[in-house]
Amino acid sequence: MTTAQRSPGRMSRRGQGGGPTAYDFRRPIKLSREHVRTLQMVFESYARSCGTLLTTRLRAVSNVSLISIEQLNYDEYVGALANPTIIGVVTLDPLPGTVLLEIAQSAVMTAIDHMLGGPGGSQPERPLTEVEMPLLRGLMERMLGELRYGFESMVDISPKLKEIEYNAQFLRAHAPGDAVVVASFETKIGAEECISTLCLPFNTILPVLSRTEAIVLSAAERQAKDTALRNLTAGLSAAPIDVAVRFQPIRMRTDDIVDLRPGDVVPLGHATSRPLEVTVHDIVFAHAVPGNQGARLACLVVPSPNENSSKESGRP
């Protein structure tokens, strides 16, 4: 088991406590809270499906649950893995980069023993035989199929298992300093428990997360969001605003403005054929001609001069 080698991630299981964590200013965390939440939903869906798959395929009670989501450097991830371990090298077409699916060797041997009709339990540490390797490949390919369903709300991927390795130290899938996103899962197969991991290149997953900023909401969250939108729309519709009708502005010198006295006449230069401007906070949104309604001054909204010009130019 590799539980002791894992450091707390950005997203930890509920109930484990939330103490202070070290922050490295040389490597600022780039995953936003929304990104982590989106990945949490994806990986939790994958974990549930994978647990059901293992129970059905191995005919043994199995469970997979998400523990944490971390952003690490590739060398940090490799340094935390046990040796030997089982690592599947995976591609997620059409996404670029190489993904690693790591499962403890003890869990793999237990799973193979169940597939061959054995009782499971403690297994020896040894390389897989030519008979066992195809069984493992088939099981990992089925698990990767569940990963496709987990990501279907974000992107359509086709996971493909390229090869299986035993030692992460000799596997150079990425440069040592490359940023990766590591999802850790608690995997139980019968009485055997281990920590399995899924390592995705940061540059592969970030563009997908950026395109899917809209987070999948539950029915209650969606209803609350719709209610808030309706309340906001109703409140804005009934909010009073100051509307002004003005002539075309003119420019005056400062000394002319200072010398103004009651009774002075200021030529506006506004053509009589040009409608007035209707504004809100100095933003023109309509045009109108002056008039009155009974004893009140009023204005009649008319098409803007630009609209009239375009209509006239379009006449035959």
PDB file of C-alpha atoms in Angstrom:
ATOM      1  CA  MET A   1       0.000   0.000   0.000  1.00  0.00           C
ATOM      2  CA  THR A   2       1.168   3.539  -0.755  1.00  0.00           C
ATOM      3  CA  THR A   3      -1.157   5.535   1.495  1.00  0.00           C
ATOM      4  CA  ALA A   4       1.666   6.929   3.615  1.00  0.00           C
ATOM      5  CA  GLN A   5       3.467   8.294   0.580  1.00  0.00           C
ATOM      6  CA  ARG A   6       0.653  10.597  -0.504  1.00  0.00           C
ATOM      7  CA  SER A   7       0.468  14.232   0.453  1.00  0.00           C
ATOM      8  CA  PRO A   8      -2.894  15.982   0.962  1.00  0.00           C
ATOM      9  CA  GLY A   9      -4.324  17.311  -2.265  1.00  0.00           C
ATOM     10  CA  ARG A  10      -6.298  20.386  -3.137  1.00  0.00           C
ATOM     11  CA  MET A  11      -9.509  18.411  -2.830  1.00  0.00           C
ATOM     12  CA  SER A  12      -9.584  15.978   0.083  1.00  0.00           C
ATOM     13  CA  ARG A  13     -12.209  13.568   1.248  1.00  0.00           C
ATOM     14  CA  ARG A  14     -14.801  15.048   3.597  1.00  0.00           C
ATOM     15  CA  GLY A  15     -14.147  14.446   7.253  1.00  0.00           C
ATOM     16  CA  GLN A  16     -10.342  14.256   7.060  1.00  0.00           C
ATOM     17  CA  GLY A  17      -9.882  17.783   8.381  1.00  0.00           C
ATOM     18  CA  GLY A  18      -8.473  20.873   6.708  1.00  0.00           C
ATOM     19  CA  GLY A  19      -5.235  21.965   8.349  1.00  0.00           C
ATOM     20  CA  PRO A  20      -2.783  24.510   6.922  1.00  0.00           C
ATOM     21  CA  THR A  21      -0.799  23.436   3.885  1.00  0.00           C
ATOM     22  CA  ALA A  22       2.515  24.749   2.563  1.00  0.00           C
ATOM     23  CA  TYR A  23       2.375  27.176  -0.368  1.00  0.00           C
ATOM     24  CA  ASP A  24       5.222  27.279  -2.855  1.00  0.00           C
ATOM     25  CA  PHE A  25       5.454  30.764  -4.397  1.00  0.00           C
ATOM     26  CA  ARG A  26       7.827  29.431  -7.046  1.00  0.00           C
ATOM     27  CA  ARG A  27       5.071  27.185  -8.336  1.00  0.00           C
ATOM     28  CA  PRO A  28       1.700  28.910  -7.908  1.00  0.00           C
ATOM     29  CA  ILE A  29      -1.311  26.623  -8.161  1.00  0.00           C
ATOM     30  CA  LYS A  30      -3.081  27.256 -11.432  1.00  0.00           C
ATOM     31  CA  LEU A  31      -6.175  25.120 -10.978  1.00  0.00           C
ATOM     32  CA  SER A  32      -9.052  27.343  -9.916  1.00  0.00           C
ATOM     33  CA  ARG A  33     -11.704  26.229  -7.463  1.00  0.00           C
ATOM     34  CA  GLU A  34     -14.162  25.797 -10.348  1.00  0.00           C
ATOM     35  CA  HIS A  35     -11.678  23.603 -12.222  1.00  0.00           C
ATOM     36  CA  VAL A  36     -11.131  21.388  -9.178  1.00  0.00           C
ATOM     37  CA  ARG A  37     -14.863  21.083  -8.665  1.00  0.00           C
ATOM     38  CA  THR A  38     -15.389  20.074 -12.290  1.00  0.00           C
ATOM     39  CA  LEU A  39     -12.628  17.459 -12.083  1.00  0.00           C
ATOM     40  CA  GLN A  40     -14.075  16.208  -8.808  1.00  0.00           C
ATOM     41  CA  MET A  41     -17.397  15.485 -10.509  1.00  0.00           C
ATOM     42  CA  VAL A  42     -15.650  13.749 -13.415  1.00  0.00           C
ATOM     43  CA  PHE A  43     -13.460  11.541 -11.224  1.00  0.00           C
ATOM     44  CA  GLU A  44     -16.230  10.701  -8.765  1.00  0.00           C
ATOM     45  CA  SER A  45     -18.369   9.526 -11.677  1.00  0.00           C
ATOM     46  CA  TYR A  46     -15.433   7.463 -12.948  1.00  0.00           C
ATOM     47  CA  ALA A  47     -14.834   5.975  -9.484  1.00  0.00           C
ATOM     48  CA  ARG A  48     -18.447   4.846  -9.108  1.00  0.00           C
ATOM     49  CA  SER A  49     -18.504   3.246 -12.545  1.00  0.00           C
ATOM     50  CA  CYS A  50     -15.113   1.628 -12.000  1.00  0.00           C
ATOM     51  CA  GLY A  51     -16.207   0.137  -8.667  1.00  0.00           C
ATOM     52  CA  THR A  52     -19.267  -1.411 -10.306  1.00  0.00           C
ATOM     53  CA  LEU A  53     -17.123  -2.738 -13.162  1.00  0.00           C
ATOM     54  CA  LEU A  54     -14.630  -4.421 -10.804  1.00  0.00           C
ATOM     55  CA  THR A  55     -17.396  -5.987  -8.728  1.00  0.00           C
ATOM     56  CA  THR A  56     -19.030  -7.436 -11.836  1.00  0.00           C
ATOM     57  CA  ARG A  57     -15.847  -8.466 -13.629  1.00  0.00           C
ATOM     58  CA  LEU A  58     -14.030  -9.989 -10.648  1.00  0.00           C
ATOM     59  CA  ARG A  59     -17.111 -11.366  -8.883  1.00  0.00           C
ATOM     60  CA  ALA A  60     -15.785  -9.878  -5.663  1.00  0.00           C
ATOM     61  CA  VAL A  61     -17.092  -6.914  -3.680  1.00  0.00           C
ATOM     62  CA  SER A  62     -15.060  -3.930  -4.905  1.00  0.00           C
ATOM     63  CA  ASN A  63     -15.182  -0.215  -4.314  1.00  0.00           C
ATOM     64  CA  VAL A  64     -13.356   2.781  -5.790  1.00  0.00           C
ATOM     65  CA  SER A  65     -13.619   6.229  -4.189  1.00  0.00           C
ATOM     66  CA  LEU A  66     -11.890   9.530  -4.932  1.00  0.00           C
ATOM     67  CA  ILE A  67      -9.461  10.719  -2.236  1.00  0.00           C
ATOM     68  CA  SER A  68      -7.752  13.803  -3.617  1.00  0.00           C
ATOM     69  CA  ILE A  69      -6.931  15.909  -6.654  1.00  0.00           C
ATOM     70  CA  GLU A  70      -3.427  17.388  -6.664  1.00  0.00           C
ATOM     71  CA  GLN A  71      -1.287  19.495  -8.945  1.00  0.00           C
ATOM     72  CA  LEU A  72       2.321  18.268  -8.842  1.00  0.00           C
ATOM     73  CA  ASN A  73       5.467  18.141 -10.893  1.00  0.00           C
ATOM     74  CA  TYR A  74       6.042  14.894 -12.749  1.00  0.00           C
ATOM     75  CA  ASP A  75       9.153  14.035 -10.739  1.00  0.00           C
ATOM     76  CA  GLU A  76       7.213  14.536  -7.483  1.00  0.00           C
ATOM     77  CA  TYR A  77       4.530  12.164  -8.717  1.00  0.00           C
ATOM     78  CA  VAL A  78       7.034   9.508  -9.760  1.00  0.00           C
ATOM     79  CA  GLY A  79       8.941   9.841  -6.484  1.00  0.00           C
ATOM     80  CA  ALA A  80       5.776   9.069  -4.489  1.00  0.00           C
ATOM     81  CA  LEU A  81       5.043   5.796  -6.320  1.00  0.00           C
ATOM     82  CA  ALA A  82       5.937   2.389  -4.952  1.00  0.00           C
ATOM     83  CA  ASN A  83       8.432   0.178  -6.775  1.00  0.00           C
ATOM     84  CA  PRO A  84       7.404  -2.108  -8.348  1.00  0.00           C
ATOM     85  CA  THR A  85       3.929  -0.999  -9.356  1.00  0.00           C
ATOM     86  CA  ILE A  86       1.697  -1.407 -12.407  1.00  0.00           C
ATOM     87  CA  ILE A  87       1.513   1.622 -14.721  1.00  0.00           C
ATOM     88  CA  GLY A  88      -0.622   1.774 -17.835  1.00  0.00           C
ATOM     89  CA  VAL A  89       0.578   4.253 -20.472  1.00  0.00           C
ATOM     90  CA  VAL A  90      -2.556   5.728 -22.033  1.00  0.00           C
ATOM     91  CA  THR A  91      -3.484   8.182 -24.783  1.00  0.00           C
ATOM     92  CA  LEU A  92      -6.742  10.138 -24.762  1.00  0.00           C
ATOM     93  CA  ASP A  93      -7.435  10.808 -28.426  1.00  0.00           C
ATOM     94  CA  PRO A  94      -7.944  13.516 -29.627  1.00  0.00           C
ATOM     95  CA  LEU A  95      -6.283  15.174 -26.603  1.00  0.00           C
ATOM     96  CA  PRO A  96      -2.478  15.407 -26.740  1.00  0.00           C
ATOM     97  CA  GLY A  97      -0.094  14.043 -24.156  1.00  0.00           C
ATOM     98  CA  THR A  98       0.342  10.798 -22.231  1.00  0.00           C
ATOM     99  CA  VAL A  99      -1.814   9.752 -19.280  1.00  0.00           C
ATOM    100  CA  LEU A 100      -0.676   7.262 -16.641  1.00  0.00           C
ATOM    101  CA  LEU A 101      -3.017   4.861 -14.818  1.00  0.00           C
ATOM    102  CA  GLU A 102      -1.180   3.409 -11.802  1.00  0.00           C
ATOM    103  CA  ILE A 103      -2.433   0.501  -9.678  1.00  0.00           C
ATOM    104  CA  ALA A 104      -0.552  -1.200  -6.846  1.00  0.00           C
ATOM    105  CA  GLN A 105       0.854  -4.579  -7.839  1.00  0.00           C
ATOM    106  CA  SER A 106      -0.812  -6.296  -4.861  1.00  0.00           C
ATOM    107  CA  ALA A 107      -4.249  -5.164  -6.066  1.00  0.00           C
ATOM    108  CA  VAL A 108      -3.481  -6.268  -9.632  1.00  0.00           C
ATOM    109  CA  MET A 109      -2.404  -9.733  -8.488  1.00  0.00           C
ATOM    110  CA  THR A 110      -5.558 -10.020  -6.361  1.00  0.00           C
ATOM    111  CA  ALA A 111      -7.735  -8.994  -9.319  1.00  0.00           C
ATOM    112  CA  ILE A 112      -6.064 -11.549 -11.603  1.00  0.00           C
ATOM    113  CA  ASP A 113      -6.502 -14.257  -8.969  1.00  0.00           C
ATOM    114  CA  HIS A 114     -10.233 -13.488  -8.831  1.00  0.00           C
ATOM    115  CA  MET A 115     -10.485 -13.562 -12.645  1.00  0.00           C
ATOM    116  CA  LEU A 116      -8.876 -17.017 -12.648  1.00  0.00           C
ATOM    117  CA  GLY A 117     -11.360 -18.280 -10.075  1.00  0.00           C
ATOM    118  CA  GLY A 118      -9.152 -17.897  -7.004  1.00  0.00           C
ATOM    119  CA  PRO A 119     -10.162 -16.581  -3.582  1.00  0.00           C
ATOM    120  CA  GLY A 120      -7.955 -13.468  -3.705  1.00  0.00           C
ATOM    121  CA  GLY A 121      -6.114 -12.637  -0.512  1.00  0.00           C
ATOM    122  CA  SER A 122      -2.365 -12.142  -0.139  1.00  0.00           C
ATOM    123  CA  GLN A 123      -0.415 -12.578  -3.397  1.00  0.00           C
ATOM    124  CA  PRO A 124       3.322 -12.826  -4.165  1.00  0.00           C
ATOM    125  CA  GLU A 125       5.224  -9.913  -5.720  1.00  0.00           C
ATOM    126  CA  ARG A 126       6.482 -11.080  -9.107  1.00  0.00           C
ATOM    127  CA  PRO A 127       6.295 -10.088 -12.784  1.00  0.00           C
ATOM    128  CA  LEU A 128       3.147 -11.056 -14.620  1.00  0.00           C
ATOM    129  CA  THR A 129       3.203 -14.164 -16.751  1.00  0.00           C
ATOM    130  CA  GLU A 130       2.226 -14.381 -20.425  1.00  0.00           C
ATOM    131  CA  VAL A 131      -1.175 -15.698 -19.343  1.00  0.00           C
ATOM    132  CA  GLU A 132      -1.797 -12.955 -16.787  1.00  0.00           C
ATOM    133  CA  MET A 133      -0.713  -9.993 -18.940  1.00  0.00           C
ATOM    134  CA  PRO A 134      -3.644 -10.253 -21.438  1.00  0.00           C
ATOM    135  CA  LEU A 135      -6.057 -10.502 -18.498  1.00  0.00           C
ATOM    136  CA  LEU A 136      -4.621  -7.311 -17.007  1.00  0.00           C
ATOM    137  CA  ARG A 137      -4.750  -5.483 -20.340  1.00  0.00           C
ATOM    138  CA  GLY A 138      -8.391  -6.422 -20.789  1.00  0.00           C
ATOM    139  CA  LEU A 139      -9.262  -5.234 -17.279  1.00  0.00           C
ATOM    140  CA  MET A 140      -7.426  -1.916 -17.661  1.00  0.00           C
ATOM    141  CA  GLU A 141      -9.025  -1.293 -21.055  1.00  0.00           C
ATOM    142  CA  ARG A 142     -12.441  -1.810 -19.467  1.00  0.00           C
ATOM    143  CA  MET A 143     -11.510   0.642 -16.697  1.00  0.00           C
ATOM    144  CA  LEU A 144     -10.397   3.200 -19.279  1.00  0.00           C
ATOM    145  CA  GLY A 145     -13.757   2.795 -20.989  1.00  0.00           C
ATOM    146  CA  GLU A 146     -15.375   4.019 -17.765  1.00  0.00           C
ATOM    147  CA  LEU A 147     -13.023   7.011 -17.860  1.00  0.00           C
ATOM    148  CA  ARG A 148     -14.495   7.935 -21.233  1.00  0.00           C
ATOM    149  CA  TYR A 149     -17.988   8.049 -19.728  1.00  0.00           C
ATOM    150  CA  GLY A 150     -16.701  10.143 -16.846  1.00  0.00           C
ATOM    151  CA  PHE A 151     -15.339  12.784 -19.236  1.00  0.00           C
ATOM    152  CA  GLU A 152     -18.281  12.771 -21.663  1.00  0.00           C
ATOM    153  CA  SER A 153     -19.822  15.896 -20.104  1.00  0.00           C
ATOM    154  CA  MET A 154     -16.596  17.805 -20.907  1.00  0.00           C
ATOM    155  CA  VAL A 155     -15.044  16.255 -24.009  1.00  0.00           C
ATOM    156  CA  ASP A 156     -15.406  13.150 -26.163  1.00  0.00           C
ATOM    157  CA  ILE A 157     -12.252  11.058 -25.701  1.00  0.00           C
ATOM    158  CA  SER A 158     -11.115   7.605 -26.816  1.00  0.00           C
ATOM    159  CA  PRO A 159      -8.697   6.194 -24.206  1.00  0.00           C
ATOM    160  CA  LYS A 160      -6.210   3.684 -25.596  1.00  0.00           C
ATOM    161  CA  LEU A 161      -3.814   1.548 -23.553  1.00  0.00           C
ATOM    162  CA  LYS A 162      -0.398   1.569 -25.261  1.00  0.00           C
ATOM    163  CA  GLU A 163       1.828  -0.377 -22.889  1.00  0.00           C
ATOM    164  CA  ILE A 164       2.202  -1.535 -19.292  1.00  0.00           C
ATOM    165  CA  GLU A 165       5.304  -0.765 -17.209  1.00  0.00           C
ATOM    166  CA  TYR A 166       6.499  -1.895 -13.770  1.00  0.00           C
ATOM    167  CA  ASN A 167       8.962   0.808 -12.720  1.00  0.00           C
ATOM    168  CA  ALA A 168       8.046   4.487 -12.907  1.00  0.00           C
ATOM    169  CA  GLN A 169      11.700   5.526 -12.572  1.00  0.00           C
ATOM    170  CA  PHE A 170      12.448   4.170 -16.052  1.00  0.00           C
ATOM    171  CA  LEU A 171       9.279   5.609 -17.580  1.00  0.00           C
ATOM    172  CA  ARG A 172       9.884   9.103 -18.969  1.00  0.00           C
ATOM    173  CA  ALA A 173       6.437  10.052 -20.156  1.00  0.00           C
ATOM    174  CA  HIS A 174       7.061  13.725 -19.303  1.00  0.00           C
ATOM    175  CA  ALA A 175       9.888  16.064 -18.367  1.00  0.00           C
ATOM    176  CA  PRO A 176      10.676  16.115 -14.617  1.00  0.00           C
ATOM    177  CA  GLY A 177       9.410  19.670 -14.153  1.00  0.00           C
ATOM    178  CA  ASP A 178       6.184  19.292 -16.152  1.00  0.00           C
ATOM    179  CA  ALA A 179       3.009  20.066 -14.218  1.00  0.00           C
ATOM    180  CA  VAL A 180       0.558  17.182 -13.875  1.00  0.00           C
ATOM    181  CA  VAL A 181      -2.857  16.713 -12.280  1.00  0.00           C
ATOM    182  CA  VAL A 182      -2.994  13.594 -10.113  1.00  0.00           C
ATOM    183  CA  ALA A 183      -6.261  12.018  -8.975  1.00  0.00           C
ATOM    184  CA  SER A 184      -5.854   9.492  -6.157  1.00  0.00           C
ATOM    185  CA  PHE A 185      -8.422   6.755  -5.542  1.00  0.00           C
ATOM    186  CA  GLU A 186      -8.898   4.335  -2.680  1.00  0.00           C
ATOM    187  CA  THR A 187      -9.386   0.968  -4.381  1.00  0.00           C
ATOM    188  CA  LYS A 188     -10.780  -2.047  -2.532  1.00  0.00           C
ATOM    189  CA  ILE A 189     -10.897  -5.487  -4.158  1.00  0.00           C
ATOM    190  CA  GLY A 190     -12.258  -7.951  -1.678  1.00  0.00           C
ATOM    191  CA  ALA A 191     -10.008  -7.678   1.384  1.00  0.00           C
ATOM    192  CA  GLU A 192      -7.190  -5.954  -0.545  1.00  0.00           C
ATOM    193  CA  GLU A 193      -6.937  -2.150  -0.278  1.00  0.00           C
ATOM    194  CA  CYS A 194      -4.582   0.175  -2.121  1.00  0.00           C
ATOM    195  CA  ILE A 195      -4.216   3.676  -3.541  1.00  0.00           C
ATOM    196  CA  SER A 196      -4.456   3.902  -7.325  1.00  0.00           C
ATOM    197  CA  THR A 197      -3.690   7.087  -9.236  1.00  0.00           C
ATOM    198  CA  LEU A 198      -4.492   8.726 -12.539  1.00  0.00           C
ATOM    199  CA  CYS A 199      -1.888  11.230 -13.792  1.00  0.00           C
ATOM    200  CA  LEU A 200      -2.904  13.714 -16.508  1.00  0.00           C
ATOM    201  CA  PRO A 201      -0.627  16.373 -18.064  1.00  0.00           C
ATOM    202  CA  PHE A 202      -1.654  19.838 -16.921  1.00  0.00           C
ATOM    203  CA  ASN A 203      -1.372  21.254 -20.451  1.00  0.00           C
ATOM    204  CA  THR A 204      -3.731  18.523 -21.693  1.00  0.00           C
ATOM    205  CA  ILE A 205      -6.534  19.031 -19.181  1.00  0.00           C
ATOM    206  CA  LEU A 206      -6.410  22.844 -18.745  1.00  0.00           C
ATOM    207  CA  PRO A 207      -7.723  23.757 -22.258  1.00  0.00           C
ATOM    208  CA  VAL A 208     -10.621  21.341 -21.726  1.00  0.00           C
ATOM    209  CA  LEU A 209     -11.444  22.922 -18.379  1.00  0.00           C
ATOM    210  CA  SER A 210     -11.194  26.413 -19.884  1.00  0.00           C
ATOM    211  CA  ARG A 211     -13.711  25.492 -22.598  1.00  0.00           C
ATOM    212  CA  THR A 212     -16.093  24.065 -20.022  1.00  0.00           C
ATOM    213  CA  GLU A 213     -16.220  26.835 -17.480  1.00  0.00           C
ATOM    214  CA  ALA A 214     -19.916  26.064 -17.058  1.00  0.00           C
ATOM    215  CA  ILE A 215     -19.963  23.579 -14.184  1.00  0.00           C
ATOM    216  CA  VAL A 216     -22.457  20.751 -14.160  1.00  0.00           C
ATOM    217  CA  LEU A 217     -25.083  21.724 -11.584  1.00  0.00           C
ATOM    218  CA  SER A 218     -27.409  19.547  -9.592  1.00  0.00           C
ATOM    219  CA  ALA A 219     -31.183  19.966  -9.949  1.00  0.00           C
ATOM    220  CA  ALA A 220     -31.377  22.001  -6.724  1.00  0.00           C
ATOM    221  CA  GLU A 221     -28.455  24.249  -7.738  1.00  0.00           C
ATOM    222  CA  ARG A 222     -29.927  24.777 -11.205  1.00  0.00           C
ATOM    223  CA  GLN A 223     -33.307  25.707  -9.715  1.00  0.00           C
ATOM    224  CA  ALA A 224     -31.683  28.150  -7.286  1.00  0.00           C
ATOM    225  CA  LYS A 225     -29.703  29.715 -10.142  1.00  0.00           C
ATOM    226  CA  ASP A 226     -32.840  30.111 -12.301  1.00  0.00           C
ATOM    227  CA  THR A 227     -34.744  31.647  -9.374  1.00  0.00           C
ATOM    228  CA  ALA A 228     -31.928  34.128  -8.732  1.00  0.00           C
ATOM    229  CA  LEU A 229     -31.880  35.063 -12.441  1.00  0.00           C
ATOM    230  CA  ARG A 230     -35.634  35.686 -12.461  1.00  0.00           C
ATOM    231  CA  ASN A 231     -35.451  37.792  -9.295  1.00  0.00           C
ATOM    232  CA  LEU A 232     -32.560  39.814 -10.689  1.00  0.00           C
ATOM    233  CA  THR A 233     -34.362  40.378 -13.994  1.00  0.00           C
ATOM    234  CA  ALA A 234     -37.577  41.435 -12.218  1.00  0.00           C
ATOM    235  CA  GLY A 235     -35.658  43.783  -9.934  1.00  0.00           C
ATOM    236  CA  LEU A 236     -33.801  45.434 -12.809  1.00  0.00           C
ATOM    237  CA  SER A 237     -37.003  45.775 -14.842  1.00  0.00           C
ATOM    238  CA  ALA A 238     -38.660  47.732 -12.023  1.00  0.00           C
ATOM    239  CA  ALA A 239     -35.606  49.839 -11.092  1.00  0.00           C
ATOM    240  CA  PRO A 240     -36.102  53.595 -11.775  1.00  0.00           C
ATOM    241  CA  ILE A 241     -33.482  55.333 -13.910  1.00  0.00           C
ATOM    242  CA  ASP A 242     -33.018  58.991 -14.904  1.00  0.00           C
ATOM    243  CA  VAL A 243     -33.607  59.652 -18.602  1.00  0.00           C
ATOM    244  CA  ALA A 244     -32.621  62.975 -20.212  1.00  0.00           C
ATOM    245  CA  VAL A 245     -33.377  64.558 -23.581  1.00  0.00           C
ATOM    246  CA  ARG A 246     -30.658  66.875 -24.841  1.00  0.00           C
ATOM    247  CA  PHE A 247     -29.640  68.969 -27.814  1.00  0.00           C
ATOM    248  CA  GLN A 248     -26.446  68.341 -29.718  1.00  0.00           C
ATOM    249  CA  PRO A 249     -23.607  69.484 -27.376  1.00  0.00           C
ATOM    250  CA  ILE A 250     -21.402  72.427 -28.299  1.00  0.00           C
ATOM    251  CA  ARG A 251     -17.898  73.510 -27.289  1.00  0.00           C
ATOM    252  CA  MET A 252     -17.341  76.831 -25.467  1.00  0.00           C
ATOM    253  CA  ARG A 253     -14.275  78.574 -24.130  1.00  0.00           C
ATOM    254  CA  THR A 254     -13.824  78.807 -20.398  1.00  0.00           C
ATOM    255  CA  ASP A 255     -13.933  82.628 -20.280  1.00  0.00           C
ATOM    256  CA  ASP A 256     -17.217  82.622 -22.238  1.00  0.00           C
ATOM    257  CA  ILE A 257     -18.762  80.262 -19.688  1.00  0.00           C
ATOM    258  CA  VAL A 258     -17.530  82.390 -16.768  1.00  0.00           C
ATOM    259  CA  ASP A 259     -18.983  85.562 -18.344  1.00  0.00           C
ATOM    260  CA  LEU A 260     -22.487  84.104 -18.803  1.00  0.00           C
ATOM    261  CA  ARG A 261     -25.244  86.190 -17.209  1.00  0.00           C
ATOM    262  CA  PRO A 262     -29.012  85.663 -16.925  1.00  0.00           C
ATOM    263  CA  GLY A 263     -30.651  86.601 -20.216  1.00  0.00           C
ATOM    264  CA  ASP A 264     -27.642  85.736 -22.387  1.00  0.00           C
ATOM    265  CA  VAL A 265     -28.421  83.719 -25.494  1.00  0.00           C
ATOM    266  CA  VAL A 266     -26.164  80.785 -26.405  1.00  0.00           C
ATOM    267  CA  PRO A 267     -26.458  79.497 -29.990  1.00  0.00           C
ATOM    268  CA  LEU A 268     -26.649  75.702 -29.881  1.00  0.00           C
ATOM    269  CA  GLY A 269     -26.093  74.995 -33.541  1.00  0.00           C
ATOM    270  CA  HIS A 270     -28.583  72.111 -33.408  1.00  0.00           C
ATOM    271  CA  ALA A 271     -30.303  71.760 -36.788  1.00  0.00           C
ATOM    272  CA  THR A 272     -34.102  71.971 -36.585  1.00  0.00           C
ATOM    273  CA  SER A 273     -34.368  68.884 -38.794  1.00  0.00           C
ATOM    274  CA  ARG A 274     -32.169  66.845 -36.425  1.00  0.00           C
ATOM    275  CA  PRO A 275     -33.938  64.968 -33.589  1.00  0.00           C
ATOM    276  CA  LEU A 276     -32.856  65.343 -29.977  1.00  0.00           C
ATOM    277  CA  GLU A 277     -30.810  62.707 -28.168  1.00  0.00           C
ATOM    278  CA  VAL A 278     -32.360  60.524 -25.439  1.00  0.00           C
ATOM    279  CA  THR A 279     -29.665  59.557 -22.911  1.00  0.00           C
ATOM    280  CA  VAL A 280     -29.068  57.618 -19.685  1.00  0.00           C
ATOM    281  CA  HIS A 281     -25.847  58.545 -17.878  1.00  0.00           C
ATOM    282  CA  ASP A 282     -24.609  60.326 -21.042  1.00  0.00           C
ATOM    283  CA  ILE A 283     -25.188  57.199 -23.164  1.00  0.00           C
ATOM    284  CA  VAL A 284     -27.398  57.836 -26.213  1.00  0.00           C
ATOM    285  CA  PHE A 285     -29.904  55.016 -26.721  1.00  0.00           C
ATOM    286  CA  ALA A 286     -32.677  56.737 -28.756  1.00  0.00           C
ATOM    287  CA  HIS A 287     -33.689  59.921 -30.594  1.00  0.00           C
ATOM    288  CA  ALA A 288     -36.842  62.006 -30.226  1.00  0.00           C
ATOM    289  CA  VAL A 289     -38.609  65.197 -31.329  1.00  0.00           C
ATOM    290  CA  PRO A 290     -39.977  67.675 -28.742  1.00  0.00           C
ATOM    291  CA  GLY A 291     -43.688  67.994 -28.099  1.00  0.00           C
ATOM    292  CA  ASN A 292     -46.233  68.068 -25.315  1.00  0.00           C
ATOM    293  CA  GLN A 293     -48.972  65.919 -23.850  1.00  0.00           C
ATOM    294  CA  GLY A 294     -51.628  68.195 -22.461  1.00  0.00           C
ATOM    295  CA  ALA A 295     -49.901  70.622 -20.121  1.00  0.00           C
ATOM    296  CA  ARG A 296     -46.771  68.484 -19.857  1.00  0.00           C
ATOM    297  CA  LEU A 297     -43.664  68.699 -21.980  1.00  0.00           C
ATOM    298  CA  ALA A 298     -43.000  65.428 -23.807  1.00  0.00           C
ATOM    299  CA  CYS A 299     -41.042  63.951 -26.662  1.00  0.00           C
ATOM    300  CA  LEU A 300     -41.831  61.438 -29.363  1.00  0.00           C
ATOM    301  CA  VAL A 301     -39.230  58.721 -30.000  1.00  0.00           C
ATOM    302  CA  VAL A 302     -38.309  58.562 -33.683  1.00  0.00           C
ATOM    303  CA  PRO A 303     -35.801  56.569 -35.772  1.00  0.00           C
ATOM    304  CA  SER A 304     -32.209  57.735 -35.464  1.00  0.00           C
ATOM    305  CA  PRO A 305     -30.716  59.818 -38.306  1.00  0.00           C
ATOM    306  CA  ASN A 306     -28.473  56.915 -39.294  1.00  0.00           C
ATOM    307  CA  GLU A 307     -31.477  54.631 -39.772  1.00  0.00           C
ATOM    308  CA  ASN A 308     -33.199  57.215 -41.974  1.00  0.00           C
ATOM    309  CA  SER A 309     -30.061  57.660 -44.086  1.00  0.00           C
ATOM    310  CA  SER A 310     -29.666  53.921 -44.629  1.00  0.00           C
ATOM    311  CA  LYS A 311     -33.306  53.574 -45.639  1.00  0.00           C
ATOM    312  CA  GLU A 312     -33.037  56.454 -48.106  1.00  0.00           C
ATOM    313  CA  SER A 313     -29.821  55.080 -49.629  1.00  0.00           C
ATOM    314  CA  GLY A 314     -31.508  51.705 -50.136  1.00  0.00           C
ATOM    315  CA  ARG A 315     -34.325  53.110 -52.223  1.00  0.00           C
ATOM    316  CA  PRO A 316     -34.184  52.416 -55.988  1.00  0.00           C
TER     317      PRO A 316
END
